[in-house]
CSV table of N, CA and C in Angstrom, one decimal:
chain,number,residue,atom,x,y,z
A,1,MET,N,350.8,-45.8,198.9
A,1,MET,CA,351.1,-44.4,198.9
A,1,MET,C,350.1,-43.6,199.7
A,2,ASN,N,350.6,-42.7,200.5
A,2,ASN,CA,349.7,-42.0,201.4
A,2,ASN,C,349.2,-40.8,200.7
A,3,LEU,N,348.3,-40.1,201.4
A,3,LEU,CA,347.6,-38.9,200.8
A,3,LEU,C,348.6,-37.8,200.6
A,4,THR,N,349.6,-37.6,201.5
A,4,THR,CA,350.5,-36.5,201.4
A,4,THR,C,351.4,-36.6,200.2
A,5,ALA,N,351.9,-37.8,199.9
A,5,ALA,CA,352.7,-38.1,198.7
A,5,ALA,C,351.9,-37.8,197.4
A,6,SER,N,350.7,-38.2,197.4
A,6,SER,CA,349.8,-38.0,196.3
A,6,SER,C,349.6,-36.5,196.0
A,7,LEU,N,349.4,-35.8,197.0
A,7,LEU,CA,349.1,-34.3,196.9
A,7,LEU,C,350.4,-33.6,196.4
A,8,ILE,N,351.6,-34.1,196.9
A,8,ILE,CA,352.8,-33.5,196.5
A,8,ILE,C,353.1,-33.8,195.0
A,9,SER,N,352.8,-35.0,194.6
A,9,SER,CA,353.0,-35.4,193.2
A,9,SER,C,352.1,-34.6,192.3
A,10,LEU,N,350.8,-34.4,192.7
A,10,LEU,CA,349.8,-33.7,191.9
A,10,LEU,C,350.3,-32.2,191.9
A,11,PHE,N,350.8,-31.6,193.0
A,11,PHE,CA,351.3,-30.3,193.0
A,11,PHE,C,352.4,-30.1,192.0
A,12,VAL,N,353.4,-31.0,192.0
A,12,VAL,CA,354.6,-30.9,191.2
A,12,VAL,C,354.2,-31.0,189.7
A,13,LEU,N,353.3,-31.9,189.4
A,13,LEU,CA,352.8,-32.1,188.1
A,13,LEU,C,352.1,-30.9,187.6
A,14,THR,N,351.2,-30.3,188.4
A,14,THR,CA,350.5,-29.0,188.0
A,14,THR,C,351.5,-27.9,187.8
A,15,LEU,N,352.4,-27.8,188.7
A,15,LEU,CA,353.4,-26.7,188.6
A,15,LEU,C,354.3,-26.9,187.3
A,16,GLY,N,354.6,-28.1,187.0
A,16,GLY,CA,355.4,-28.4,185.8
A,16,GLY,C,354.6,-28.1,184.5
A,17,LEU,N,353.3,-28.4,184.5
A,17,LEU,CA,352.5,-28.1,183.3
A,17,LEU,C,352.3,-26.6,183.2
A,18,PHE,N,352.2,-25.9,184.3
A,18,PHE,CA,352.1,-24.4,184.3
A,18,PHE,C,353.3,-23.8,183.6
A,19,PHE,N,354.5,-24.2,184.1
A,19,PHE,CA,355.7,-23.6,183.5
A,19,PHE,C,355.9,-24.0,182.0
A,20,LEU,N,355.5,-25.2,181.6
A,20,LEU,CA,355.6,-25.6,180.3
A,20,LEU,C,354.7,-24.8,179.4
A,21,GLN,N,353.4,-24.5,179.8
A,21,GLN,CA,352.5,-23.7,179.1
A,21,GLN,C,353.0,-22.3,179.0
A,22,THR,N,353.5,-21.7,180.1
A,22,THR,CA,354.0,-20.4,180.0
A,22,THR,C,355.2,-20.2,179.1
A,23,GLN,N,356.1,-21.2,179.1
A,23,GLN,CA,357.3,-21.2,178.2
A,23,GLN,C,356.8,-21.3,176.7
A,24,LEU,N,355.9,-22.2,176.4
A,24,LEU,CA,355.4,-22.3,175.0
A,24,LEU,C,354.7,-21.0,174.6
A,25,GLY,N,353.9,-20.4,175.4
A,25,GLY,CA,353.3,-19.1,175.0
A,25,GLY,C,354.3,-18.0,174.8
A,26,TRP,N,355.3,-18.0,175.6
A,26,TRP,CA,356.3,-16.9,175.5
A,26,TRP,C,357.1,-17.1,174.2
A,27,THR,N,357.5,-18.3,173.9
A,27,THR,CA,358.3,-18.5,172.6
A,27,THR,C,357.5,-18.3,171.4
A,28,GLN,N,356.2,-18.6,171.4
A,28,GLN,CA,355.3,-18.3,170.2
A,28,GLN,C,355.2,-16.8,170.1
A,29,GLY,N,355.0,-16.1,171.1
A,29,GLY,CA,354.9,-14.6,171.1
A,29,GLY,C,356.1,-13.9,170.5
A,30,ARG,N,357.3,-14.5,170.7
A,30,ARG,CA,358.5,-13.8,170.2
A,30,ARG,C,358.6,-13.8,168.7
A,31,GLY,N,357.9,-14.7,168.0
A,31,GLY,CA,358.0,-14.8,166.6
A,31,GLY,C,357.6,-13.6,165.8
A,32,SER,N,356.6,-12.8,166.3
A,32,SER,CA,356.2,-11.6,165.6
A,32,SER,C,357.0,-10.4,166.0
A,33,GLU,N,358.0,-10.6,167.0
A,33,GLU,CA,358.7,-9.4,167.4
A,33,GLU,C,360.1,-9.4,166.8
A,34,GLY,N,360.3,-10.1,165.7
A,34,GLY,CA,361.6,-10.0,165.0
A,34,GLY,C,362.3,-11.3,164.8
A,35,ASN,N,361.7,-12.4,165.2
A,35,ASN,CA,362.3,-13.7,165.0
A,35,ASN,C,361.9,-14.1,163.5
A,36,ARG,N,362.8,-14.3,162.7
A,36,ARG,CA,362.5,-14.6,161.2
A,36,ARG,C,361.6,-15.8,161.1
A,37,GLY,N,361.6,-16.7,162.0
A,37,GLY,CA,360.8,-17.9,161.8
A,37,GLY,C,359.4,-17.8,162.2
A,38,GLY,N,359.0,-16.6,162.8
A,38,GLY,CA,357.7,-16.5,163.3
A,38,GLY,C,356.8,-15.8,162.3
A,39,ASP,N,355.6,-15.4,162.8
A,39,ASP,CA,354.6,-14.7,162.0
A,39,ASP,C,355.0,-13.3,161.9
A,40,ARG,N,355.2,-12.7,160.7
A,40,ARG,CA,355.6,-11.3,160.5
A,40,ARG,C,354.5,-10.6,159.7
A,41,SER,N,353.3,-11.0,159.7
A,41,SER,CA,352.2,-10.4,158.9
A,41,SER,C,351.9,-9.0,159.3
A,42,ASP,N,352.2,-8.6,160.6
A,42,ASP,CA,351.9,-7.3,161.0
A,42,ASP,C,353.1,-6.3,160.9
A,43,PHE,N,354.2,-6.8,160.5
A,43,PHE,CA,355.4,-6.0,160.3
A,43,PHE,C,355.4,-5.2,159.0
A,44,LYS,N,355.7,-3.9,159.1
A,44,LYS,CA,355.7,-3.1,157.9
A,44,LYS,C,357.1,-2.5,157.7
A,45,PRO,N,357.7,-3.0,156.6
A,45,PRO,CA,359.1,-2.6,156.3
A,45,PRO,C,359.2,-1.1,155.9
A,46,VAL,N,360.2,-0.5,156.3
A,46,VAL,CA,360.5,0.9,155.9
A,46,VAL,C,361.6,0.9,154.8
A,47,ILE,N,361.3,1.5,153.7
A,47,ILE,CA,362.2,1.5,152.6
A,47,ILE,C,362.8,3.0,152.4
A,48,SER,N,364.1,3.1,152.2
A,48,SER,CA,364.7,4.4,152.0
A,48,SER,C,365.7,4.3,150.9
A,49,GLY,N,366.1,5.5,150.4
A,49,GLY,CA,367.2,5.5,149.4
A,49,GLY,C,367.3,6.9,148.8
A,50,ARG,N,368.0,7.0,147.7
A,50,ARG,CA,368.2,8.3,147.1
A,50,ARG,C,368.2,8.1,145.6
A,51,VAL,N,367.6,8.9,144.8
A,51,VAL,CA,367.5,8.8,143.3
A,51,VAL,C,368.4,9.9,142.8
A,52,LEU,N,369.3,9.4,141.9
A,52,LEU,CA,370.4,10.3,141.3
A,52,LEU,C,370.3,10.3,139.8
A,53,ASP,N,370.8,11.4,139.2
A,53,ASP,CA,370.9,11.4,137.7
A,53,ASP,C,372.2,10.6,137.4
A,54,SER,N,372.1,9.6,136.5
A,54,SER,CA,373.2,8.7,136.2
A,54,SER,C,374.4,9.4,135.5
A,55,LEU,N,374.2,10.6,134.9
A,55,LEU,CA,375.3,11.3,134.2
A,55,LEU,C,376.0,12.2,135.2
A,56,THR,N,375.2,13.0,135.9
A,56,THR,CA,375.8,14.1,136.8
A,56,THR,C,376.0,13.6,138.2
A,57,GLY,N,375.2,12.6,138.7
A,57,GLY,CA,375.3,12.2,140.1
A,57,GLY,C,374.6,13.0,141.0
A,58,GLU,N,373.8,14.0,140.5
A,58,GLU,CA,373.0,14.9,141.4
A,58,GLU,C,371.7,14.3,141.7
A,59,GLY,N,371.2,14.6,143.0
A,59,GLY,CA,370.0,14.1,143.4
A,59,GLY,C,368.8,14.8,142.6
A,60,LEU,N,367.8,14.0,142.3
A,60,LEU,CA,366.7,14.4,141.5
A,60,LEU,C,365.5,14.7,142.4
A,61,ALA,N,365.0,15.9,142.5
A,61,ALA,CA,363.8,16.3,143.3
A,61,ALA,C,362.5,16.0,142.6
A,62,GLY,N,361.6,15.5,143.3
A,62,GLY,CA,360.2,15.2,142.7
A,62,GLY,C,360.1,13.9,141.9
A,63,VAL,N,361.0,13.0,142.1
A,63,VAL,CA,360.9,11.7,141.4
A,63,VAL,C,359.8,10.9,142.1
A,64,ASN,N,358.8,10.3,141.4
A,64,ASN,CA,357.8,9.4,142.0
A,64,ASN,C,358.4,8.0,142.2
A,65,VAL,N,358.4,7.6,143.5
A,65,VAL,CA,359.0,6.3,143.9
A,65,VAL,C,357.8,5.6,144.5
A,66,VAL,N,357.4,4.4,143.8
A,66,VAL,CA,356.2,3.7,144.2
A,66,VAL,C,356.6,2.2,144.3
A,67,ALA,N,356.1,1.5,145.3
A,67,ALA,CA,356.2,0.1,145.4
A,67,ALA,C,354.8,-0.5,145.3
A,68,VAL,N,354.7,-1.5,144.3
A,68,VAL,CA,353.4,-2.1,144.0
A,68,VAL,C,353.5,-3.6,144.3
A,69,GLY,N,352.6,-4.1,145.1
A,69,GLY,CA,352.6,-5.5,145.4
A,69,GLY,C,352.5,-6.4,144.2
A,70,LEU,N,353.3,-7.5,144.2
A,70,LEU,CA,353.3,-8.4,143.0
A,70,LEU,C,352.1,-9.3,143.0
A,71,ARG,N,351.7,-9.8,144.2
A,71,ARG,CA,350.5,-10.6,144.2
A,71,ARG,C,349.2,-9.8,144.3
A,72,ASP,N,349.2,-8.7,144.9
A,72,ASP,CA,348.0,-7.9,145.0
A,72,ASP,C,348.4,-6.4,144.7
A,73,SER,N,348.0,-6.0,143.5
A,73,SER,CA,348.4,-4.6,143.1
A,73,SER,C,347.7,-3.5,143.8
A,74,SER,N,346.8,-3.9,144.7
A,74,SER,CA,346.1,-2.8,145.5
A,74,SER,C,347.1,-2.5,146.7
A,75,LEU,N,348.1,-3.3,146.9
A,75,LEU,CA,349.1,-3.0,148.0
A,75,LEU,C,350.1,-2.1,147.3
A,76,ARG,N,350.0,-0.8,147.6
A,76,ARG,CA,351.0,0.1,147.0
A,76,ARG,C,351.3,1.2,148.0
A,77,SER,N,352.5,1.7,147.9
A,77,SER,CA,352.9,2.8,148.8
A,77,SER,C,354.0,3.5,148.1
A,78,GLY,N,354.1,4.8,148.3
A,78,GLY,CA,355.2,5.6,147.6
A,78,GLY,C,355.2,7.0,148.1
A,79,VAL,N,356.2,7.7,147.6
A,79,VAL,CA,356.4,9.1,147.9
A,79,VAL,C,357.1,9.8,146.7
A,80,SER,N,357.3,11.1,146.8
A,80,SER,CA,358.1,11.9,145.9
A,80,SER,C,359.4,12.2,146.6
A,81,THR,N,360.5,12.2,145.9
A,81,THR,CA,361.8,12.5,146.5
A,81,THR,C,361.9,14.0,146.9
A,82,ASP,N,362.7,14.3,147.9
A,82,ASP,CA,362.9,15.6,148.4
A,82,ASP,C,363.9,16.4,147.5
A,83,ALA,N,364.3,17.5,147.9
A,83,ALA,CA,365.2,18.4,147.0
A,83,ALA,C,366.5,17.7,146.8
A,84,GLN,N,367.0,16.8,147.6
A,84,GLN,CA,368.3,16.1,147.4
A,84,GLN,C,368.1,14.8,146.8
A,85,GLY,N,366.9,14.4,146.5
A,85,GLY,CA,366.6,13.1,145.8
A,85,GLY,C,366.3,12.0,146.8
A,86,ARG,N,366.2,12.3,148.1
A,86,ARG,CA,366.0,11.2,149.1
A,86,ARG,C,364.5,10.9,149.3
A,87,PHE,N,364.3,9.6,149.7
A,87,PHE,CA,362.9,9.1,149.9
A,87,PHE,C,362.9,8.2,151.1
A,88,VAL,N,361.8,8.1,151.8
A,88,VAL,CA,361.5,7.1,152.9
A,88,VAL,C,360.0,6.9,152.9
A,89,PHE,N,359.6,5.6,152.8
A,89,PHE,CA,358.2,5.3,153.0
A,89,PHE,C,358.1,3.9,153.6
A,90,THR,N,356.9,3.6,154.0
A,90,THR,CA,356.6,2.3,154.7
A,90,THR,C,355.7,1.5,153.8
A,91,LEU,N,356.1,0.2,153.6
A,91,LEU,CA,355.3,-0.7,152.8
A,91,LEU,C,354.1,-1.2,153.6
A,92,PRO,N,353.0,-1.6,153.0
A,92,PRO,CA,351.8,-2.0,153.7
A,92,PRO,C,352.0,-3.3,154.5
A,93,ARG,N,352.9,-4.2,154.1
A,93,ARG,CA,353.3,-5.4,154.8
A,93,ARG,C,354.5,-6.0,154.1
A,94,VAL,N,355.0,-7.1,154.7
A,94,VAL,CA,356.1,-7.8,154.1
A,94,VAL,C,355.7,-8.5,152.8
A,95,GLY,N,356.6,-8.7,151.9
A,95,GLY,CA,356.2,-9.5,150.7
A,95,GLY,C,357.0,-9.0,149.4
A,96,GLY,N,356.6,-9.5,148.3
A,96,GLY,CA,357.2,-9.1,147.0
A,96,GLY,C,356.6,-7.9,146.4
A,97,TYR,N,357.4,-7.0,146.0
A,97,TYR,CA,357.0,-5.7,145.4
A,97,TYR,C,357.8,-5.4,144.2
A,98,MET,N,357.2,-4.5,143.3
A,98,MET,CA,358.0,-3.9,142.2
A,98,MET,C,358.2,-2.5,142.6
A,99,LEU,N,359.4,-2.1,142.7
A,99,LEU,CA,359.8,-0.7,143.1
A,99,LEU,C,360.0,0.0,141.7
A,100,GLN,N,359.3,1.1,141.6
A,100,GLN,CA,359.4,1.9,140.3
A,100,GLN,C,359.6,3.4,140.6
A,101,CYS,N,360.6,3.9,139.9
A,101,CYS,CA,360.9,5.4,140.0
A,101,CYS,C,360.7,6.0,138.6
A,102,THR,N,359.8,7.0,138.6
A,102,THR,CA,359.5,7.7,137.3
A,102,THR,C,359.7,9.2,137.4
A,103,TYR,N,360.2,9.8,136.4
A,103,TYR,CA,360.5,11.2,136.3
A,103,TYR,C,360.5,11.7,134.9
A,104,ILE,N,359.9,12.8,134.6
A,104,ILE,CA,359.8,13.3,133.3
A,104,ILE,C,361.2,13.6,132.7
A,105,GLY,N,361.5,13.0,131.5
A,105,GLY,CA,362.8,13.2,130.8
A,105,GLY,C,363.8,12.1,131.2
A,106,TYR,N,363.4,11.1,132.0
A,106,TYR,CA,364.3,10.0,132.4
A,106,TYR,C,363.6,8.7,132.1
A,107,ALA,N,364.4,7.7,131.8
A,107,ALA,CA,363.9,6.3,131.6
A,107,ALA,C,363.4,5.8,133.0
A,108,PRO,N,362.3,5.1,133.0
A,108,PRO,CA,361.8,4.5,134.3
A,108,PRO,C,362.8,3.5,134.9
A,109,TYR,N,362.9,3.5,136.2
A,109,TYR,CA,363.7,2.5,136.9
A,109,TYR,C,362.7,1.5,137.6
A,110,ARG,N,362.9,0.2,137.3
A,110,ARG,CA,362.1,-0.8,137.9
A,110,ARG,C,363.0,-1.9,138.5
A,111,MET,N,362.5,-2.4,139.7
A,111,MET,CA,363.2,-3.4,140.4
A,111,MET,C,362.2,-4.3,141.2
A,112,PHE,N,362.4,-5.6,141.1
A,112,PHE,CA,361.5,-6.5,141.8
A,112,PHE,C,362.3,-7.1,143.0
A,113,GLN,N,361.6,-7.1,144.2
A,113,GLN,CA,362.3,-7.5,145.4
A,113,GLN,C,361.3,-8.0,146.4
A,114,ARG,N,361.7,-8.9,147.2
A,114,ARG,CA,360.9,-9.4,148.4
A,114,ARG,C,361.5,-8.7,149.6
A,115,TRP,N,360.7,-7.9,150.3
A,115,TRP,CA,361.1,-7.2,151.5
A,115,TRP,C,360.5,-7.9,152.7
A,116,LEU,N,361.4,-8.4,153.6
A,116,LEU,CA,361.0,-9.0,154.8
A,116,LEU,C,361.4,-8.1,156.0
A,117,GLU,N,362.2,-7.1,155.8
A,117,GLU,CA,362.6,-6.2,156.8
A,117,GLU,C,362.9,-4.8,156.2
A,118,SER,N,363.0,-3.8,157.0
A,118,SER,CA,363.4,-2.5,156.6
A,118,SER,C,364.7,-2.5,155.9
A,119,GLN,N,364.8,-1.6,154.9
A,119,GLN,CA,366.1,-1.7,154.1
A,119,GLN,C,366.3,-0.3,153.4
A,120,SER,N,367.6,0.1,153.4
A,120,SER,CA,368.1,1.2,152.6
A,120,SER,C,368.5,0.7,151.2
A,121,MET,N,367.9,1.3,150.2
A,121,MET,CA,368.2,0.9,148.8
A,121,MET,C,369.5,1.5,148.3
A,122,GLY,N,370.0,2.5,149.0
A,122,GLY,CA,371.2,3.1,148.5
A,122,GLY,C,370.9,4.1,147.4
A,123,ASN,N,371.8,4.3,146.5
A,123,ASN,CA,371.5,5.2,145.3
A,123,ASN,C,370.9,4.5,144.2
A,124,LEU,N,369.8,5.0,143.7
A,124,LEU,CA,369.1,4.5,142.5
A,124,LEU,C,369.4,5.5,141.3
A,125,LEU,N,369.9,5.0,140.2
A,125,LEU,CA,370.3,5.9,139.1
A,125,LEU,C,369.3,5.9,138.0
A,126,LEU,N,368.9,7.1,137.6
A,126,LEU,CA,367.9,7.2,136.5
A,126,LEU,C,368.7,7.8,135.3
A,127,ALA,N,368.5,7.2,134.2
A,127,ALA,CA,369.2,7.6,132.9
A,127,ALA,C,368.4,8.6,132.2
A,128,PRO,N,368.9,9.7,131.8
A,128,PRO,CA,368.2,10.7,131.0
A,128,PRO,C,367.8,10.2,129.6
A,129,LEU,N,366.6,10.5,129.2
A,129,LEU,CA,366.2,10.1,127.8
A,129,LEU,C,366.6,11.3,126.9
A,130,THR,N,367.3,10.9,125.8
A,130,THR,CA,367.7,11.9,124.8
A,130,THR,C,367.0,11.6,123.5
A,131,THR,N,366.4,12.6,122.9
A,131,THR,CA,365.7,12.5,121.7
A,131,THR,C,366.2,13.5,120.7
A,132,GLN,N,366.7,13.1,119.6
A,132,GLN,CA,367.2,14.0,118.5
A,132,GLN,C,366.0,14.5,117.7
A,133,LEU,N,365.8,15.8,117.7
A,133,LEU,CA,364.7,16.3,116.9
A,133,LEU,C,365.2,16.7,115.5
A,134,GLY,N,364.3,16.5,114.6
A,134,GLY,CA,364.7,16.9,113.2
A,134,GLY,C,364.6,18.4,113.1
A,135,SER,N,364.8,18.9,111.9
A,135,SER,CA,364.7,20.3,111.6
A,135,SER,C,363.2,20.8,111.8
A,136,VAL,N,363.0,22.0,112.1
A,136,VAL,CA,361.7,22.6,112.3
A,136,VAL,C,361.5,23.7,111.2
A,137,GLY,N,360.5,23.5,110.5
A,137,GLY,CA,360.2,24.5,109.4
A,137,GLY,C,358.9,25.3,109.8
A,138,ILE,N,359.0,26.6,109.7
A,138,ILE,CA,357.8,27.4,110.0
A,138,ILE,C,357.3,28.0,108.7
A,139,GLU,N,356.1,27.8,108.4
A,139,GLU,CA,355.6,28.4,107.2
A,139,GLU,C,354.3,29.2,107.6
A,140,ALA,N,354.3,30.3,107.0
A,140,ALA,CA,353.1,31.2,107.3
A,140,ALA,C,352.8,32.0,106.0
A,141,GLN,N,351.6,32.3,105.9
A,141,GLN,CA,351.2,33.2,104.7
A,141,GLN,C,351.1,34.6,105.2
A,142,ALA,N,351.8,35.5,104.5
A,142,ALA,CA,351.8,36.9,104.8
A,142,ALA,C,350.4,37.5,104.6
A,143,LYS,N,350.0,38.4,105.6
A,143,LYS,CA,348.7,39.0,105.5
A,143,LYS,C,348.7,39.9,104.3
A,144,ARG,N,347.7,39.8,103.4
A,144,ARG,CA,347.7,40.7,102.2
A,144,ARG,C,347.2,42.1,102.6
A,145,ILE,N,346.1,42.1,103.4
A,145,ILE,CA,345.6,43.4,103.7
A,145,ILE,C,345.3,43.4,105.2
A,146,GLU,N,345.6,44.6,105.8
A,146,GLU,CA,345.4,44.8,107.3
A,146,GLU,C,344.8,46.1,107.5
A,147,GLN,N,343.7,46.1,108.2
A,147,GLN,CA,343.0,47.4,108.5
A,147,GLN,C,343.4,47.9,109.9
A,148,ARG,N,344.0,49.1,109.9
A,148,ARG,CA,344.4,49.7,111.2
A,148,ARG,C,343.7,51.1,111.3
A,149,GLY,N,342.6,51.1,112.1
A,149,GLY,CA,341.9,52.3,112.2
A,149,GLY,C,341.3,52.8,110.9
A,150,ASP,N,341.6,54.0,110.5
A,150,ASP,CA,341.1,54.4,109.2
A,150,ASP,C,342.0,54.2,108.0
A,151,THR,N,343.1,53.4,108.3
A,151,THR,CA,344.1,53.2,107.2
A,151,THR,C,344.1,51.7,106.8
A,152,THR,N,344.1,51.5,105.5
A,152,THR,CA,344.2,50.1,105.0
A,152,THR,C,345.7,49.9,104.5
A,153,GLU,N,346.3,48.9,105.1
A,153,GLU,CA,347.7,48.6,104.6
A,153,GLU,C,347.6,47.4,103.7
A,154,ILE,N,348.3,47.5,102.6
A,154,ILE,CA,348.4,46.4,101.6
A,154,ILE,C,349.8,45.9,101.6
A,155,ASN,N,350.0,44.6,101.8
A,155,ASN,CA,351.4,44.0,101.8
A,155,ASN,C,351.7,43.5,100.4
A,156,ALA,N,352.6,44.0,99.7
A,156,ALA,CA,353.0,43.6,98.4
A,156,ALA,C,353.5,42.2,98.3
A,157,SER,N,354.2,41.8,99.3
A,157,SER,CA,354.8,40.4,99.3
A,157,SER,C,353.7,39.3,99.4
A,158,GLY,N,352.5,39.7,99.7
A,158,GLY,CA,351.4,38.8,99.8
A,158,GLY,C,350.8,38.4,98.5
A,159,TYR,N,351.3,39.0,97.4
A,159,TYR,CA,350.7,38.8,96.0
A,159,TYR,C,351.9,38.2,95.2
A,160,LYS,N,351.5,37.2,94.4
A,160,LYS,CA,352.5,36.6,93.5
A,160,LYS,C,352.5,37.3,92.2
A,161,THR,N,353.7,37.7,91.7
A,161,THR,CA,353.8,38.3,90.4
A,161,THR,C,355.0,37.7,89.8
A,162,THR,N,355.2,37.9,88.5
A,162,THR,CA,356.4,37.4,87.8
A,162,THR,C,357.6,38.3,88.2
A,163,PRO,N,358.8,37.7,88.2
A,163,PRO,CA,360.0,38.4,88.6
A,163,PRO,C,360.2,39.8,87.9
A,164,ASP,N,359.8,39.9,86.6
A,164,ASP,CA,360.0,41.1,85.9
A,164,ASP,C,358.7,42.0,85.9
A,165,ALA,N,357.8,41.8,86.8
A,165,ALA,CA,356.5,42.6,86.8
A,165,ALA,C,356.8,44.0,87.3
A,166,ASP,N,356.0,44.9,86.9
A,166,ASP,CA,356.2,46.3,87.3
A,166,ASP,C,355.1,46.6,88.4
A,167,ALA,N,355.0,47.7,88.9
A,167,ALA,CA,354.1,48.1,90.0
A,167,ALA,C,352.7,48.1,89.5
A,168,GLU,N,352.4,48.4,88.3
A,168,GLU,CA,351.1,48.4,87.7
A,168,GLU,C,350.5,47.0,87.8
A,169,GLN,N,351.3,46.0,87.4
A,169,GLN,CA,350.8,44.6,87.4
A,169,GLN,C,350.5,44.1,88.9
A,170,LEU,N,351.3,44.6,89.8
A,170,LEU,CA,351.0,44.3,91.2
A,170,LEU,C,349.7,44.9,91.7
A,171,ILE,N,349.5,46.2,91.4
A,171,ILE,CA,348.3,46.9,91.8
A,171,ILE,C,347.1,46.3,91.2
A,172,ARG,N,347.1,45.8,90.0
A,172,ARG,CA,346.0,45.2,89.4
A,172,ARG,C,345.5,43.9,90.1
A,173,LYS,N,346.4,43.3,90.8
A,173,LYS,CA,346.0,42.1,91.6
A,173,LYS,C,345.4,42.4,92.9
A,174,MET,N,345.5,43.6,93.4
A,174,MET,CA,345.0,44.0,94.7
A,174,MET,C,343.5,44.2,94.6
A,175,PRO,N,342.7,43.7,95.6
A,175,PRO,CA,341.3,43.9,95.6
A,175,PRO,C,340.9,45.3,95.9
A,176,GLY,N,339.9,45.8,95.3
A,176,GLY,CA,339.4,47.1,95.5
A,176,GLY,C,340.1,48.2,94.8
A,177,ILE,N,341.1,47.9,94.0
A,177,ILE,CA,341.9,48.9,93.3
A,177,ILE,C,341.7,48.7,91.8
A,178,THR,N,341.3,49.7,91.1
A,178,THR,CA,341.2,49.6,89.6
A,178,THR,C,342.2,50.6,89.0
A,179,VAL,N,342.8,50.1,87.9
A,179,VAL,CA,343.8,50.9,87.2
A,179,VAL,C,343.2,51.2,85.8
A,180,GLU,N,343.1,52.4,85.3
A,180,GLU,CA,342.6,52.8,84.0
A,180,GLU,C,343.6,53.2,83.1
C-alpha cells in the first residue's frame, strides 16, 4: 500500500468518526427538548384548570390550589383562583404531586398524579359543607339597678317575687329602700 492510499484511508476514517460523534451528541441533546425517553429534569410542567361549586356550577374565587411533591414535600407550588375560578401555575419539576384545593365552607379536593408534561385539569368540583345547627338559646340577667346621671332606675323584673305579691313586697327587696 502506498502512502497516498494510507492517507486517504486515515482521512475517511477520521471523517467517519467525526460524523458519528456529531450524530451521537445531537441525538442525546434532543432528549431534554421534549423526547419522552430523554432527561426531563429541567422541564417544569404548567398546570391549569378551573374550580367550580359542585351544586351551582359557578366558578369559585379565592380557592387555594397547591401541588405538594409526594417524595419531597418541600417541592410545592400553588396559587389562588381568579374571579371566575381559573388557575395556572408552574410545578418546580416533573414528578408525582398531590393537588389540593381548599376553600372555606367547602370539602377539600385532593388528587394524586404524576406530571411529566403541562396539562389542563379541566373543571375541579368542590362540594359545599353543610352543617345543621341546633337551636340557640340566649339567656341574660336583667339589670336590677341602672344609674343614669342623677337618676337611679330600678327594674322590677330583676327581682323575684311570688305571683300574688303586691308592690310593697317588691319594694322591700330593693336595696337602699326601707318601708315603714
